[in-house]
PDB file of C-alpha atoms in Angstrom:
ATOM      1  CA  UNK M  28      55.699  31.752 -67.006  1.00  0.00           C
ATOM      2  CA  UNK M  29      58.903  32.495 -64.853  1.00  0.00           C
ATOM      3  CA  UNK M  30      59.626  35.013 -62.709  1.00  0.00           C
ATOM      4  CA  UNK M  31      62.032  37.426 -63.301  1.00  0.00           C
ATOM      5  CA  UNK M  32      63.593  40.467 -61.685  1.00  0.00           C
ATOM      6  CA  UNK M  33      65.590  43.166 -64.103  1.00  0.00           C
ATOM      7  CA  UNK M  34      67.826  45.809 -62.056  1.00  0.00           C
ATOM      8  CA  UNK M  35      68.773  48.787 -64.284  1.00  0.00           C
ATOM      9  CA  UNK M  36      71.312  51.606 -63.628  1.00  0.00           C
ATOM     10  CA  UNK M  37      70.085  54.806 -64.563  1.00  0.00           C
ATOM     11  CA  UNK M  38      72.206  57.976 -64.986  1.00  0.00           C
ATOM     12  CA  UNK M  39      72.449  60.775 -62.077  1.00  0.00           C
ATOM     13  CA  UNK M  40      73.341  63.455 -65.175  1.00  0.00           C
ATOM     14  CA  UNK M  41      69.869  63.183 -65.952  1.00  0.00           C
ATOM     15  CA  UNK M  42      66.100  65.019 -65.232  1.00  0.00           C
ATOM     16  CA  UNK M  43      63.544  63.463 -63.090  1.00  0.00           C
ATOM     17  CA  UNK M  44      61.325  63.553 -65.966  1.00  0.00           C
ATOM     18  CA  UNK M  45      63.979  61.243 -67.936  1.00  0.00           C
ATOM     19  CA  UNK M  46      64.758  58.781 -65.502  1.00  0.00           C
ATOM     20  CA  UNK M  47      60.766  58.201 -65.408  1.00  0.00           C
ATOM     21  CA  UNK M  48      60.761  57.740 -68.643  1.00  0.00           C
ATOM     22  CA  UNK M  49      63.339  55.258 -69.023  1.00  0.00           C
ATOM     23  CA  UNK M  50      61.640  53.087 -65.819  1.00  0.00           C
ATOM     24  CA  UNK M  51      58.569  53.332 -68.669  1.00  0.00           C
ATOM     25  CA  UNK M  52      60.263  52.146 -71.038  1.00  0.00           C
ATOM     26  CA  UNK M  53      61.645  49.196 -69.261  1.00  0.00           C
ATOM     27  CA  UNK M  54      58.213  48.661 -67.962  1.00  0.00           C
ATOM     28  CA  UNK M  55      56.875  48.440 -71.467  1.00  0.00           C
ATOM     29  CA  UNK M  56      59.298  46.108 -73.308  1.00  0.00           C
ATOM     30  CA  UNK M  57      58.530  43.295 -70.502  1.00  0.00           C
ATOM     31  CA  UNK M  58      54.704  43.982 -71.213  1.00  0.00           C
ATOM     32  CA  UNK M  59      55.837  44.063 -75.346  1.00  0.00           C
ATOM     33  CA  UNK M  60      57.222  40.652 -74.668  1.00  0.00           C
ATOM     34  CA  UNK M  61      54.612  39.045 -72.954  1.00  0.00           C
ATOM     35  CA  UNK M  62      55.428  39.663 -69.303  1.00  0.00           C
ATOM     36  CA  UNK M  63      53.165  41.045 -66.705  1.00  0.00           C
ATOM     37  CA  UNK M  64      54.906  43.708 -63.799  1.00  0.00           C
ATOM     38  CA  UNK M  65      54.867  42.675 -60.314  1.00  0.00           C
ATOM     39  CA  UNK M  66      56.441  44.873 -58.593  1.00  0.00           C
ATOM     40  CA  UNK M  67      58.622  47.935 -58.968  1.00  0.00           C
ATOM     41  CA  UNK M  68      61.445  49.126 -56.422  1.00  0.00           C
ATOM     42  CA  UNK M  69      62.847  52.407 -56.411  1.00  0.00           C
ATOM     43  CA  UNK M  70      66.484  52.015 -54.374  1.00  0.00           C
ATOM     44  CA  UNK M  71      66.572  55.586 -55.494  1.00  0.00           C
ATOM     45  CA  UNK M  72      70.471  57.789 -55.842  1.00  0.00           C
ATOM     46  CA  UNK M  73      73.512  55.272 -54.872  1.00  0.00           C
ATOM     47  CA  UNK M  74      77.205  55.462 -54.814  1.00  0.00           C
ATOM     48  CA  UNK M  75      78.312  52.911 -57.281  1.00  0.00           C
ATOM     49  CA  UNK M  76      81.060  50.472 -56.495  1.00  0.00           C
ATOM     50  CA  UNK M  77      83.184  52.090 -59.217  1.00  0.00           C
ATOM     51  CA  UNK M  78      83.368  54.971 -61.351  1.00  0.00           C
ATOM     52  CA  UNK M  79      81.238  54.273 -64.561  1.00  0.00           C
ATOM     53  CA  UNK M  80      81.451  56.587 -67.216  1.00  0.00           C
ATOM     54  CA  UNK M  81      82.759  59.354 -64.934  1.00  0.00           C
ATOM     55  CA  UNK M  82      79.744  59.000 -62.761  1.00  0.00           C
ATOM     56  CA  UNK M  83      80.200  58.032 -58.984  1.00  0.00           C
ATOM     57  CA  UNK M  84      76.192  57.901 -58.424  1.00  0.00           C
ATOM     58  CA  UNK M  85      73.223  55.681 -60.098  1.00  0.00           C
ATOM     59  CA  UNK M  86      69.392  55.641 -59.730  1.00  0.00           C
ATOM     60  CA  UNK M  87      68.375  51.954 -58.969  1.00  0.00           C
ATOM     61  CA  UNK M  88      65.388  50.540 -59.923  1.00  0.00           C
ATOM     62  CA  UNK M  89      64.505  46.604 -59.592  1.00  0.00           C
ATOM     63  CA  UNK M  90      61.324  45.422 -61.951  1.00  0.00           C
ATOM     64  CA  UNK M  91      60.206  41.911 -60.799  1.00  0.00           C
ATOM     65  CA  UNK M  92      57.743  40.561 -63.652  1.00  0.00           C
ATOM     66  CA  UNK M  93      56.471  37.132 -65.007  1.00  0.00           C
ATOM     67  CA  UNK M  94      57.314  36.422 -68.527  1.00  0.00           C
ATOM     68  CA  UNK M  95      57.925  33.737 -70.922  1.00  0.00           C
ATOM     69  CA  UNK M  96      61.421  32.023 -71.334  1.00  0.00           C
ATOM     70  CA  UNK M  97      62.516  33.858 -74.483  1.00  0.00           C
ATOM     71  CA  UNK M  98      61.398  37.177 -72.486  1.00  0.00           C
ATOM     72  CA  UNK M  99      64.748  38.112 -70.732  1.00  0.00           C
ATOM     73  CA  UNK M 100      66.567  38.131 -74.304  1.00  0.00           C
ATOM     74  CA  UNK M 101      64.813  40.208 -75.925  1.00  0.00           C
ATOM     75  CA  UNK M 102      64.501  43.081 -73.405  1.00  0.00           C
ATOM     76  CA  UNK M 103      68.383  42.216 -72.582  1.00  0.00           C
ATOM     77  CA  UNK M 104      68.875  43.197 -76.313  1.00  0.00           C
ATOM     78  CA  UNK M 105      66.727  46.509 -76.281  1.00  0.00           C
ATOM     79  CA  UNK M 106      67.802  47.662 -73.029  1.00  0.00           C
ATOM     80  CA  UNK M 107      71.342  47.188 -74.055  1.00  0.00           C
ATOM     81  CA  UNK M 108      71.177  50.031 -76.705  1.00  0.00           C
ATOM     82  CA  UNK M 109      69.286  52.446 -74.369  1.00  0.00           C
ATOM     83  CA  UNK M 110      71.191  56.024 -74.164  1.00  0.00           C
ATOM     84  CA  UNK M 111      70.682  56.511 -70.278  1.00  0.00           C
ATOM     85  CA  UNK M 112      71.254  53.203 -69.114  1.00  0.00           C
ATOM     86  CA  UNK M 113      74.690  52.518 -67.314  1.00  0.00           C
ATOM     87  CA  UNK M 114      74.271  49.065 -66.635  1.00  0.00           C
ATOM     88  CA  UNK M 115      71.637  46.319 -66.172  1.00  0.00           C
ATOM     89  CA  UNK M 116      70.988  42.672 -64.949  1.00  0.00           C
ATOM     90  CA  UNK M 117      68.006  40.794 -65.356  1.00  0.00           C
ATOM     91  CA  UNK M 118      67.981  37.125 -63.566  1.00  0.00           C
ATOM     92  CA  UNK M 119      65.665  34.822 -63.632  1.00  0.00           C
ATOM     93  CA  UNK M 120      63.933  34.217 -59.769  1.00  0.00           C
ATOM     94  CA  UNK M 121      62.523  30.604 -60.327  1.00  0.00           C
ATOM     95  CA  UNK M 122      65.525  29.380 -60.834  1.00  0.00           C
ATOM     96  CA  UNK M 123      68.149  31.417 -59.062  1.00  0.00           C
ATOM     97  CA  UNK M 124      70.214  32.326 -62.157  1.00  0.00           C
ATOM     98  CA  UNK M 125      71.315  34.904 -64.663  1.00  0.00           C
ATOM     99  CA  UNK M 126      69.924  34.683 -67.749  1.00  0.00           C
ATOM    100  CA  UNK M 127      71.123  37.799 -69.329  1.00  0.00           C
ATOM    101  CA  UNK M 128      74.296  40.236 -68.809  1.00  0.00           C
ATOM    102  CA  UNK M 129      74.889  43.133 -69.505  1.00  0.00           C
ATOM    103  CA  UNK M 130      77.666  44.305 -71.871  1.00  0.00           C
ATOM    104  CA  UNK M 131      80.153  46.885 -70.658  1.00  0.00           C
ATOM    105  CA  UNK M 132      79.335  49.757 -72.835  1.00  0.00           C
ATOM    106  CA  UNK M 133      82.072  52.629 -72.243  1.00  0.00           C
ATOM    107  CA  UNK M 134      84.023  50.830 -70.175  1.00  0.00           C
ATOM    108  CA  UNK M 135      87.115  52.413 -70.075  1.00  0.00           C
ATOM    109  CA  UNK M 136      85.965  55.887 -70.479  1.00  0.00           C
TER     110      UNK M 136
END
């Protein structure tokens, strides 16, 4: 098992309520795949670097989890398609690399 750490951007447009339930569903695609959750961190509203789809502020939340090697792929590929996602990163802790990045979705909107 490796350790792992996803960060996913969450959109400010949206309800409490929703932004929970998007952390749950991140939280239960690394427990689909095989992973166990270590920790959760809740960096709460930021002002993003740039404008992303005509938002200036993100929720940040940081899952750190063990899971296998073929782990980070799969949720990569499922969190891509997620509606209220702006942007995610998940790297791989034990060895101090990324092992899956995000496409820009709506990049130039």
């Amino acid at each position: 098992m490796n350790k792992y750490e996803l960060a996913v951007v969450v959109s400010a447009k949206i309800e409490d309520e929703e932004r929970a339930a998007v952390v749950d569903k991140c939280k239960a695609l690394i427990e689909r795949f095989g992973g166990t959750i270590t920790n959760v961190d809740d960096w709460g509203k930021k002002r993003l670097a740039s404008e992303v789809q005509k938002m200036k502020e993100a929720y940040y939340y940081f899952i750190q989890s063990d899971a296998g090697p073929t782990a980070p792929i799969e949720i990569g590929n499922r969190v891509r398609i997620m509606d209220n996602v702006i942007r995610f990163l998940c790297v791989d802790r034990t060895r101090h690399k990324i092992t899956a990045m995000p496409e820009s979705r709506g990049r130039y909107e």
